[in-house]
Tab-separated table of C-alpha atoms in Angstrom:
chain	number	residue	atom	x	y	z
F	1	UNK	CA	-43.275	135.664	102.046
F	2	UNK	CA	-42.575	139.412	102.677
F	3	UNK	CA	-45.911	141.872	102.915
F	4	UNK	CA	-45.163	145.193	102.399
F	5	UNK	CA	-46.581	148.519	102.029
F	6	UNK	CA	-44.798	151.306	100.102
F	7	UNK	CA	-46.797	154.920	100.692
F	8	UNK	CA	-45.301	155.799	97.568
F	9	UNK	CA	-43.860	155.487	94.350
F	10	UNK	CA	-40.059	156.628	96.066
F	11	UNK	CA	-41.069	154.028	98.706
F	12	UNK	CA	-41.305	151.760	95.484
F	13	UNK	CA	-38.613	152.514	94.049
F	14	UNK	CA	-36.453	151.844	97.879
F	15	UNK	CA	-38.315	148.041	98.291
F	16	UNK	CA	-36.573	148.110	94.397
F	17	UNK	CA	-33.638	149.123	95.472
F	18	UNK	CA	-33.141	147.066	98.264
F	19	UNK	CA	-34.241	143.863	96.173
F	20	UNK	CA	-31.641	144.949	93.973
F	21	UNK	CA	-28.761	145.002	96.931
F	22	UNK	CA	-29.007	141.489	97.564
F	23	UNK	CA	-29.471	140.488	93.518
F	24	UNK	CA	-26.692	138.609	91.545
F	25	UNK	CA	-25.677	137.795	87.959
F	26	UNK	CA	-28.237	134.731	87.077
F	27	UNK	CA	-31.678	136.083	89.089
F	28	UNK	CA	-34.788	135.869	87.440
F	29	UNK	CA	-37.504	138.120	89.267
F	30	UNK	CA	-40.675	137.868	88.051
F	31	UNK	CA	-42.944	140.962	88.797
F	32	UNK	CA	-47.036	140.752	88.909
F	33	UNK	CA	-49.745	142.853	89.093
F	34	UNK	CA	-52.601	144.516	87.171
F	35	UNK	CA	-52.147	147.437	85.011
F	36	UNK	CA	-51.229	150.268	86.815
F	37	UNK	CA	-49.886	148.009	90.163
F	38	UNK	CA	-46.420	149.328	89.370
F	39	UNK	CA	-44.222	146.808	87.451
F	40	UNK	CA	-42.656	149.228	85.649
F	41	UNK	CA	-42.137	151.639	88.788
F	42	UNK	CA	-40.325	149.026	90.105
F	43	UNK	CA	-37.811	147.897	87.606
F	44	UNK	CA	-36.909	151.806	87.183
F	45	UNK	CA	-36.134	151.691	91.448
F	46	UNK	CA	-34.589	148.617	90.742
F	47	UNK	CA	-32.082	149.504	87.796
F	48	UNK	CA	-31.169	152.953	89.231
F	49	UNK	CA	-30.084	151.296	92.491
F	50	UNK	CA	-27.446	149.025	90.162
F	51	UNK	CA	-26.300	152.705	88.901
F	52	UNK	CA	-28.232	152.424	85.076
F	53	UNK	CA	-28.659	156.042	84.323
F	54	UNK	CA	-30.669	155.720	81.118
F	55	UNK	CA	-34.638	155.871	81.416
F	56	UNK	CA	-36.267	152.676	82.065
F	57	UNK	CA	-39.165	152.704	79.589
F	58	UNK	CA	-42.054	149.284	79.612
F	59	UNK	CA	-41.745	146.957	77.045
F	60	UNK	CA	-44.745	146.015	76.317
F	61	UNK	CA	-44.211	146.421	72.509
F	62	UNK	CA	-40.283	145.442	72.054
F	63	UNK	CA	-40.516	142.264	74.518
F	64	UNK	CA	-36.954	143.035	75.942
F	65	UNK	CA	-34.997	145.960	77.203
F	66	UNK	CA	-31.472	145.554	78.034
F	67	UNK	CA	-29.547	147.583	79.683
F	68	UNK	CA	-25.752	147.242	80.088
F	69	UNK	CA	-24.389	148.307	83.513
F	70	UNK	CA	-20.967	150.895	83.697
F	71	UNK	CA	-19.200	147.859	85.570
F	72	UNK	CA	-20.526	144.598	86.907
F	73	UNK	CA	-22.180	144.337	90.598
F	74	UNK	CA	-21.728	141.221	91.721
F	75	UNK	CA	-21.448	139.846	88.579
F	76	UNK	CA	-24.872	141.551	86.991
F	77	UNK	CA	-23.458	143.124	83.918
F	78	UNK	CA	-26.597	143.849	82.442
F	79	UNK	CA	-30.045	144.302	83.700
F	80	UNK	CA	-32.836	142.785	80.831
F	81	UNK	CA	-36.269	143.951	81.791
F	82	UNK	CA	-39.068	141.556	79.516
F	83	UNK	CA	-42.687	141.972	79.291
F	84	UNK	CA	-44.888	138.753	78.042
F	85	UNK	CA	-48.160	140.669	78.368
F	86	UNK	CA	-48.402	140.485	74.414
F	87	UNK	CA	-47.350	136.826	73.826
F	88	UNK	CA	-50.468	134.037	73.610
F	89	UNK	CA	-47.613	131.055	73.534
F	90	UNK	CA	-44.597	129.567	75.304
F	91	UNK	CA	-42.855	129.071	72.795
F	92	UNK	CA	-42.738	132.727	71.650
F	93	UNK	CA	-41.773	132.559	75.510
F	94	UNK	CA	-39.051	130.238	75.101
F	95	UNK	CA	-37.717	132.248	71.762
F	96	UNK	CA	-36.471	134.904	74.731
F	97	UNK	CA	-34.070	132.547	76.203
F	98	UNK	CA	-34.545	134.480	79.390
F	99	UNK	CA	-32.615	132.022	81.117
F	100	UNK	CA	-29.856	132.336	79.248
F	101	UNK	CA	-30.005	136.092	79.363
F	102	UNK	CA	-29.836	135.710	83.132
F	103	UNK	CA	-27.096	132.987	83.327
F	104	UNK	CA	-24.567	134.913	81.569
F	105	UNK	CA	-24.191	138.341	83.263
F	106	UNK	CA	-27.652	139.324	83.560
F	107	UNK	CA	-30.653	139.789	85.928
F	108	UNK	CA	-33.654	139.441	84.570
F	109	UNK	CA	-36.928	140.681	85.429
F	110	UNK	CA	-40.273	139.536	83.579
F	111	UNK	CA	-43.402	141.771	83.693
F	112	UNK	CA	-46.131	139.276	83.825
F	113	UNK	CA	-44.251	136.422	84.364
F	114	UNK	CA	-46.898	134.879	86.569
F	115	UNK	CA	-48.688	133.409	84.362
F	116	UNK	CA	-45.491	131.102	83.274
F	117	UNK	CA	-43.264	130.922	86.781
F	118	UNK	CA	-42.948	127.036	86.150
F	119	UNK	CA	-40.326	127.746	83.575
F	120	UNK	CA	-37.864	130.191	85.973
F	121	UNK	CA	-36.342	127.522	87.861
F	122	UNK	CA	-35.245	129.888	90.941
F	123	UNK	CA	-36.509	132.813	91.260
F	124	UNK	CA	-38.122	136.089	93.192
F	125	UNK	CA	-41.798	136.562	92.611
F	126	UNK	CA	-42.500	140.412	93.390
F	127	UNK	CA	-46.222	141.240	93.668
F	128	UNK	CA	-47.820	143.962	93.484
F	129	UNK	CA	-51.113	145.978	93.995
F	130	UNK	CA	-52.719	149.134	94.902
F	131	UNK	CA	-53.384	149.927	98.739
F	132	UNK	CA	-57.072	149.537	98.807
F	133	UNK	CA	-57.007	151.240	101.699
F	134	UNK	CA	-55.751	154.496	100.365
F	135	UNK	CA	-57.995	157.049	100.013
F	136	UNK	CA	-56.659	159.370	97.866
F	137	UNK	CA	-57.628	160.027	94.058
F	138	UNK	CA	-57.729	156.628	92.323
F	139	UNK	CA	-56.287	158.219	89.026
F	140	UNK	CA	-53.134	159.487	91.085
F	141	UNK	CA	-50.235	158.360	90.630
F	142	UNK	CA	-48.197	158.451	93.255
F	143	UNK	CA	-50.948	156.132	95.378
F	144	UNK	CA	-49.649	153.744	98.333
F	145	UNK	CA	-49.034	150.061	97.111
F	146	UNK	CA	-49.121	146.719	98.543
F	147	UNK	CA	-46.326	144.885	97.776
F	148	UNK	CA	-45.786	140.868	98.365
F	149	UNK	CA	-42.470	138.898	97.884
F	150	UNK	CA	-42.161	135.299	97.666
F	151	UNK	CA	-38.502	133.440	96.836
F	152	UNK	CA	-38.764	130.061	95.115
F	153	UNK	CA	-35.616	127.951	94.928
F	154	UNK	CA	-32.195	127.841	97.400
F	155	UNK	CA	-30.655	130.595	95.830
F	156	UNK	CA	-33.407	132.942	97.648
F	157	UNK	CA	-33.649	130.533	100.649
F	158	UNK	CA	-29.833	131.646	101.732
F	159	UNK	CA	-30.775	135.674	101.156
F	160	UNK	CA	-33.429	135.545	102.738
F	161	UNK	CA	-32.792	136.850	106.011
F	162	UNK	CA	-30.566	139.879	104.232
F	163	UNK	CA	-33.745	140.383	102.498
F	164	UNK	CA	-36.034	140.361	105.013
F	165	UNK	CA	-33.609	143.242	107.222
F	166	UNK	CA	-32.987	145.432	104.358
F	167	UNK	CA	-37.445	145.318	104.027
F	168	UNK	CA	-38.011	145.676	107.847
F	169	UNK	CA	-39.090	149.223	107.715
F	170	UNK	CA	-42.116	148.604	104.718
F	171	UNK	CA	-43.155	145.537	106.654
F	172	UNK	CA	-46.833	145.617	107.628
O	1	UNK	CA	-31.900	104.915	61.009
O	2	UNK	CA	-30.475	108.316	60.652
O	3	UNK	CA	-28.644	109.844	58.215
O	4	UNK	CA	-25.313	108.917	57.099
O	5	UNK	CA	-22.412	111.827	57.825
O	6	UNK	CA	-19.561	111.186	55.497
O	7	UNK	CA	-17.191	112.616	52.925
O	8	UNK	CA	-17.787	110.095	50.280
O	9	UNK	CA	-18.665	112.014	47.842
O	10	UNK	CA	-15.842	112.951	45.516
O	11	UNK	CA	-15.590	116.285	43.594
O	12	UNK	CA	-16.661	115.286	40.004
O	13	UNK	CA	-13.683	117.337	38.012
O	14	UNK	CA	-13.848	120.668	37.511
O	15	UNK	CA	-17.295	121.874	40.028
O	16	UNK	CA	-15.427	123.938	42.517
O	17	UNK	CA	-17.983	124.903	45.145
O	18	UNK	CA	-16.840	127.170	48.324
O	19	UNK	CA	-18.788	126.917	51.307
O	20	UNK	CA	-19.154	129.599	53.910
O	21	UNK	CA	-20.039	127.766	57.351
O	22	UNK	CA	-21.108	129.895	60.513
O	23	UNK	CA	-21.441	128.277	63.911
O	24	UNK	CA	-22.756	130.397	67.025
O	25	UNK	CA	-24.982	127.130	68.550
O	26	UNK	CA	-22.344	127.116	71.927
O	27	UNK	CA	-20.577	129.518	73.448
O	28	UNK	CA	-18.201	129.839	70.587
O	29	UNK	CA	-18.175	131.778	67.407
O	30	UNK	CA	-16.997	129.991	64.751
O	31	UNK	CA	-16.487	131.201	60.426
O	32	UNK	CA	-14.812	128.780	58.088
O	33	UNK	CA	-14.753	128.681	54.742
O	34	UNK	CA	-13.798	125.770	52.255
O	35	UNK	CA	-14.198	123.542	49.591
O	36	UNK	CA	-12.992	121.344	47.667
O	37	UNK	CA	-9.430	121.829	49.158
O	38	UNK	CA	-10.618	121.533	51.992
O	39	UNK	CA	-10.776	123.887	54.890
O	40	UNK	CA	-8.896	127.337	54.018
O	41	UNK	CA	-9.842	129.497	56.131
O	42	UNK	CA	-10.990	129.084	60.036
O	43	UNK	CA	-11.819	131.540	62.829
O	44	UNK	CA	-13.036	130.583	66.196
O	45	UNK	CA	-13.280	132.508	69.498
O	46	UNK	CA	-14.767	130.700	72.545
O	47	UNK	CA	-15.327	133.131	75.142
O	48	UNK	CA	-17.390	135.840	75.987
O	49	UNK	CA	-20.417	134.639	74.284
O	50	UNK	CA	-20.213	138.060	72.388
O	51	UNK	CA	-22.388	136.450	69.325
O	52	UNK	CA	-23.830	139.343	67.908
O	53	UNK	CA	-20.824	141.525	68.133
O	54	UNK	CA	-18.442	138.558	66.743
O	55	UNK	CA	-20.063	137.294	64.090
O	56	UNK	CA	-19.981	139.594	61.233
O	57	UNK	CA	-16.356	141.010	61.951
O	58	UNK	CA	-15.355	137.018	61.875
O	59	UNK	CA	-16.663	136.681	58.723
O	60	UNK	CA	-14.881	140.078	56.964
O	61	UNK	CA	-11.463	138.594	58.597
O	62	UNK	CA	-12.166	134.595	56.860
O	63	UNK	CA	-12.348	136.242	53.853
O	64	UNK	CA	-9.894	138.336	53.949
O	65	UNK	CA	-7.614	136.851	55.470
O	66	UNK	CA	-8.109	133.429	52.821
O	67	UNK	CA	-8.307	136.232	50.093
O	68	UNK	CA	-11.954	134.759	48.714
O	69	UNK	CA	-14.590	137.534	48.125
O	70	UNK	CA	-18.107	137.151	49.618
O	71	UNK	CA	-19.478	136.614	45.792
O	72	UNK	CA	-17.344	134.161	45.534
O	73	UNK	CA	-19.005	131.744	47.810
O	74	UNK	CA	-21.939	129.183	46.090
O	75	UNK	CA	-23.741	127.968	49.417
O	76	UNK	CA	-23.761	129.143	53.009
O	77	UNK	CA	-23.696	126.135	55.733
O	78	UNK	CA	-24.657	127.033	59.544
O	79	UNK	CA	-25.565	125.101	62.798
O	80	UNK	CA	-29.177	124.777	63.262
O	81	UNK	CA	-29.183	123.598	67.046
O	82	UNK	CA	-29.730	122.805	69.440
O	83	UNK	CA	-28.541	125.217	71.670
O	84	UNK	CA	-28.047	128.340	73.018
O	85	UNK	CA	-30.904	130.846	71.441
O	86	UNK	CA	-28.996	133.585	71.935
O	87	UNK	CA	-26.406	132.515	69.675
O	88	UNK	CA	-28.169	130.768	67.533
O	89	UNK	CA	-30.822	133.272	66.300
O	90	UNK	CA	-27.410	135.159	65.546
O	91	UNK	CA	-25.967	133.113	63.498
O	92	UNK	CA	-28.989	131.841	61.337
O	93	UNK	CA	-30.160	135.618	61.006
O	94	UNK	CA	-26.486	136.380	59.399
O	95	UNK	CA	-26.282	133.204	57.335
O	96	UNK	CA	-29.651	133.774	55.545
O	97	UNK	CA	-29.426	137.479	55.217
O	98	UNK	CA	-25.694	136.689	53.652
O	99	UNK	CA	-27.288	133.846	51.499
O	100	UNK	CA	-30.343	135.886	50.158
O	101	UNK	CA	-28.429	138.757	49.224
O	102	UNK	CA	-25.810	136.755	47.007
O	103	UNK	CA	-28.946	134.612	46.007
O	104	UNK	CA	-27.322	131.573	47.016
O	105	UNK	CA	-29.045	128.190	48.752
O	106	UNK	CA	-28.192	126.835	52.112
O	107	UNK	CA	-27.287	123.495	54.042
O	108	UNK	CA	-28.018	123.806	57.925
O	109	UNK	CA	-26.823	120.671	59.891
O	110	UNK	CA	-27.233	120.000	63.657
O	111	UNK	CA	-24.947	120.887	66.518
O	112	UNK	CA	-24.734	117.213	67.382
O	113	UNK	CA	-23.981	116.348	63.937
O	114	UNK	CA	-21.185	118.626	63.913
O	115	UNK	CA	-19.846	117.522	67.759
O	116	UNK	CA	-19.844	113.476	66.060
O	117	UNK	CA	-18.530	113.809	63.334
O	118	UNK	CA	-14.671	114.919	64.272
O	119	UNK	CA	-14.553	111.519	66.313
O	120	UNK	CA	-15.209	109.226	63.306
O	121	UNK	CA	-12.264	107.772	63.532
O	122	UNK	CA	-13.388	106.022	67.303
O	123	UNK	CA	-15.099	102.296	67.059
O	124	UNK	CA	-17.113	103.578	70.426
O	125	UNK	CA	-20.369	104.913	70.317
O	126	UNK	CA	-20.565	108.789	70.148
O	127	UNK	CA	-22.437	110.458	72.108
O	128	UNK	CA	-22.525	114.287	71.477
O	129	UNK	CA	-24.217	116.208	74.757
O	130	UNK	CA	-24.506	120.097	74.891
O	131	UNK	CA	-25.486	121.977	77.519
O	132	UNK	CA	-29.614	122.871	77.321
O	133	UNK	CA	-29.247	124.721	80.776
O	134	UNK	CA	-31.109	124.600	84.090
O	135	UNK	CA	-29.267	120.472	84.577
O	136	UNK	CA	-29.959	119.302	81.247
O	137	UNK	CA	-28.457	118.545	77.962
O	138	UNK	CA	-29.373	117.877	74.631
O	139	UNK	CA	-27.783	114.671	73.209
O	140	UNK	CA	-27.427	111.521	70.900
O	141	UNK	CA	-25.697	108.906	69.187
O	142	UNK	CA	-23.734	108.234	66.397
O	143	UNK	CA	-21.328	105.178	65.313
O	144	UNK	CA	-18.822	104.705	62.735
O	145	UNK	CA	-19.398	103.680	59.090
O	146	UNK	CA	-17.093	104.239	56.016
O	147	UNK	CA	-16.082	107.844	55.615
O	148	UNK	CA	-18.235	109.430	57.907
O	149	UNK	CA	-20.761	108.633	61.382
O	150	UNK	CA	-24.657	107.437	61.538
O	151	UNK	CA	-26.847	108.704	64.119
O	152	UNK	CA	-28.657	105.341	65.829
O	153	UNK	CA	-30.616	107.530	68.423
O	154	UNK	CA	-33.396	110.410	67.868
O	155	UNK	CA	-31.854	113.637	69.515
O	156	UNK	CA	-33.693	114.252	73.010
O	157	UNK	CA	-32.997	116.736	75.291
O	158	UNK	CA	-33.773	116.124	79.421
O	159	UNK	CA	-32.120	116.019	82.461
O	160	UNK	CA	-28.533	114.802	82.970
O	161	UNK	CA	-30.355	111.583	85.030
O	162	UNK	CA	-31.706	110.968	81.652
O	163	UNK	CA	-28.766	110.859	79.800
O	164	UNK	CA	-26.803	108.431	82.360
O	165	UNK	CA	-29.800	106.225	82.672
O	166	UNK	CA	-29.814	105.842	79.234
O	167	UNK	CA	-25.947	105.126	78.997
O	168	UNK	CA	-26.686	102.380	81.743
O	169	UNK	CA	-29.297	100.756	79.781
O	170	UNK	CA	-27.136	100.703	76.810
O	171	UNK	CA	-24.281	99.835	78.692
O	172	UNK	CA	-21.955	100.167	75.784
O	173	UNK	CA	-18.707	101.424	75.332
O	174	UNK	CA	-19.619	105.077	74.664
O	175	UNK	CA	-17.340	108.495	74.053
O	176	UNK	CA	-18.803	111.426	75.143
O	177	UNK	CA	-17.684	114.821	73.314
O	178	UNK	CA	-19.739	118.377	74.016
O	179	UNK	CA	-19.922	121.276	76.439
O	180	UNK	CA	-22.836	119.501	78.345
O	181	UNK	CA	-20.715	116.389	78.937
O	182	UNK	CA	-17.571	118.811	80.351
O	183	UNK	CA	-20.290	120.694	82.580
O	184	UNK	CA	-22.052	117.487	84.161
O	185	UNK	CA	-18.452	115.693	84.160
O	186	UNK	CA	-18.843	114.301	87.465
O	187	UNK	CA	-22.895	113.552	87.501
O	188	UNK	CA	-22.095	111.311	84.134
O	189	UNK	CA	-19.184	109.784	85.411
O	190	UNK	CA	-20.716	109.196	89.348
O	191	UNK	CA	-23.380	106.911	87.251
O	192	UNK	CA	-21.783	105.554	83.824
O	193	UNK	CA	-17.580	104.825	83.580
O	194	UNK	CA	-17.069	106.507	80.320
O	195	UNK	CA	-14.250	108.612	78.571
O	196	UNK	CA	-15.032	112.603	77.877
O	197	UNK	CA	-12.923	114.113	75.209
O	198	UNK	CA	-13.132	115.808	72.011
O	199	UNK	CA	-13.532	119.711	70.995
O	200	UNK	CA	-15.982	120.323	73.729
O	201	UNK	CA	-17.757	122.869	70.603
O	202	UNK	CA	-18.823	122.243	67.423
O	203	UNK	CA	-16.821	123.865	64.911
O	204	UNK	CA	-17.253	125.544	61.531
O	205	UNK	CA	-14.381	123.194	59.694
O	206	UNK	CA	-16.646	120.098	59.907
O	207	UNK	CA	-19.521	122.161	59.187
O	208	UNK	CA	-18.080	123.283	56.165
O	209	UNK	CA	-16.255	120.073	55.240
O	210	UNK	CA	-19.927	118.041	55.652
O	211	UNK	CA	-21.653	120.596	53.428
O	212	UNK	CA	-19.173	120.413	50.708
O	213	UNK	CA	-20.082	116.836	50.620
O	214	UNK	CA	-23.735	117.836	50.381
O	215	UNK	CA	-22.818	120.687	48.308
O	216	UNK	CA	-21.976	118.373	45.456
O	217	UNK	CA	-25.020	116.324	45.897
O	218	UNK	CA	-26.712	119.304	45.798
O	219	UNK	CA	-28.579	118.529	49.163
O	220	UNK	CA	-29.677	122.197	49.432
O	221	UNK	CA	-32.725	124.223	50.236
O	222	UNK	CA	-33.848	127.651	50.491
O	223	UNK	CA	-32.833	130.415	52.897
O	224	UNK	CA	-36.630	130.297	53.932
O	225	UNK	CA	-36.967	126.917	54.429
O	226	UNK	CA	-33.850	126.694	57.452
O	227	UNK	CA	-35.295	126.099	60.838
O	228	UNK	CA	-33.293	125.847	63.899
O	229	UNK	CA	-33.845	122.943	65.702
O	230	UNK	CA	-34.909	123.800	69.156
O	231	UNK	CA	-36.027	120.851	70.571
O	232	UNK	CA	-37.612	122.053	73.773
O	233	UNK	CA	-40.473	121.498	75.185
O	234	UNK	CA	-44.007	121.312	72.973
O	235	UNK	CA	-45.453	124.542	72.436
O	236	UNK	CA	-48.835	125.263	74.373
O	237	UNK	CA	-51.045	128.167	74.641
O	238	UNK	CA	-50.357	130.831	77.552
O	239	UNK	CA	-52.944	130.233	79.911
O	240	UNK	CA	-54.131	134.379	80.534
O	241	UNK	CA	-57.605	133.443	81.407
O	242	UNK	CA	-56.125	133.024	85.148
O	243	UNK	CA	-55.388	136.682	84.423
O	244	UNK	CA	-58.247	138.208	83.207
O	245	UNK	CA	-57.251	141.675	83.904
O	246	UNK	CA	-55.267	141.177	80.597
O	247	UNK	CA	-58.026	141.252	78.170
């Protein structure tokens, strides 16, 4: 597991973008975290890094956002950002097909998706929570975060260590 | 057990019934429409997986192209599953918006159904096997009988292990048809020696050609009353009190 702090929501957005560098066409990456932790921060880092240019909004209320990418990188030809904070079963889980969203073009990544991780197969668990040691204004914004990533599954096991380098500098 | 899949059933002169069939349960798109002639019209593309932009255009071309009118159709036939979700909440959205608005009932019939019954004319068992993703497959079996194929196994979807364990067991000479068998090619035949052939799809022409049969025994139901068959695993409650930030 990776532990990192980002001072800021551009630092965010860079762990984002560097998870995104190493991303293919089939991830699932599930992203945790209380209100407020920064899901939603981080799938805008992560889906401006793969060039999307239209506003990354939560979707909490529409279940799943896709967004089509100009051309494919490294086979991702569409980035589908989900939310199951308002489902209460897995089947309304399953009626998603995530998985298939992922397998054919797409990278996935699931706000909330903690709760159901058994059902990912591979996957990259992103964390995250506020610094508790930052002292500014807790209704800011912009407040440092503490960020943990865990890889389950080969697929994550063989980028790691590209992972790891391109994370060095938030590493604490 | 199971139902009998056959084209017994004659036309009793004179009821001409066309059949619009829509199959999106695989990778492919597939529109036919027929009747009592037969199959008239057929389009299929298998590639892409472009359901939702496929479907409808498909349709417009069938008819056209087979010069029958929309209102002209009495019953609208699609693929229940199991499969893909993504293509099939496509194509059983489409068929029972299409049926409602020309107030006309429906016949849904399963993705294995429709992989079996093209290989009728085979004294082995069939055993239809689509992909269900992440190493497993949905599958079962089917013999011949007069005009048509009987399932004799329940549909169960697991891992590939299952699948050739079961085969062992059976040990029976067995033909395996579907886009799961083509996939796990070499994990089935490392454990069972068995042939793989067929239309690796299911196709709208048997769809259509099984529902006419139906059609005329008026085996129907309501738009409301198709379900796709999913067949995954049993539905539970999310367990959010681990997050109780939630609530």
């Amino acid at each position: 597991m990776l532990h990192l702090r980002a001072s800021s929501t551009a630092d965010t957005h860079a762990v984002a973008a560097a998870v995104a560098a190493v991303s293919r066409s089939g991830d699932v990456i599930v992203l945790a975290g209380e209100m407020g932790a920064g899901k939603t921060a981080f799938a805008q880092g992560f889906g401006a890094a793969l060039g999307i240019g239209e506003p990354i909004t939560s979707p909490t209320f529409t279940l799943v956002h896709s967004y089509d990418l100009d051309g494919a990188v490294r086979g991702i030809r569409a980035m589908h950002h989900a939310d199951l904070y308002r489902l209460d079963r897995t089947s309304e889980v399953a009626d998603l097909a995530l998985g298939e969203l992922a397998e054919f073009g797409g990278v996935v990544l699931v706000e909330w998706g903690d709760v159901l991780e058994g059902v990912f197969g591979d996957h990259l668990t992103i964390h995250l929570d506020q610094d508790p040691d930052d002292d500014t204004d807790e209704l800011a914004l912009d407040r440092a975060r503490i960020i943990d990533v865990a890889g389950t599954g080969s697929t994550w096991a063989s980028r790691w260590d590209s992972l790891r380098n391109r994370l060095a500098e938030f590493t604490c | 057990m199971g139902l009998t899949l056959g084209l017994l059933t004659q036309p009793t002169g004179g009821i001409h019934v066309l059949i619009l069939g829509i199959e999106t349960a695989t990778e492919r798109v597939s529109v036919s429409i027929g009747g009592h002639e037969g199959v008239i019209g057929l389009f299929e593309v298998t590639k892409g997986r472009r359901h939702a932009e496929t479907l409808v255009p498909a349709i417009e071309f069938v008819c056209t192209q087979s010069g029958i009118e929309l209102d002209e159709i009495s019953v609208v036939a699609v693929d229940v599953g199991p499969g893909l979700f993504t293509g099939m909440r496509v194509g059983l959205a489409s068929a029972k918006a299409i049926a409602q608005a020309l107030r006309i009932p429906m016949i849904g019939i399963t993705s294995l159904d429709l992989l079996a019954f093209p290989c009728r004319h085979t004294d082995r068992v069939i055993v239809p096997v689509i992909d269900a993703r992440k190493g497993e497959v949905f599958y079962s079996m089917y013999r011949q009988v007069p005009g048509g194929v009987q399932q004799v196994a329940e549909p169960a979807v697991g891992p590939i292990e299952d699948l050739v364990a079961d085969l062992m067991a059976r040990s029976q000479d067995v033909l395996l048809v579907g886009d799961g068998a083509v996939r796990y090619r070499n994990e089935i035949l490392e454990g069972f020696h068995c042939e793989i052939g067929g239309d690796a799809h299911p196709s709208a022409a048997p769809l259509v050609q099984l529902a006419h049969a139906r059609a005329l025994r008026e085996e129907w139901v309501n738009p409301r009353d198709i379900e796709p068959v999913y067949l995954r695993a049993p539905d539970a409650q999310i367990n959010w009190s681990t997050r109780a930030a939630r609530t």
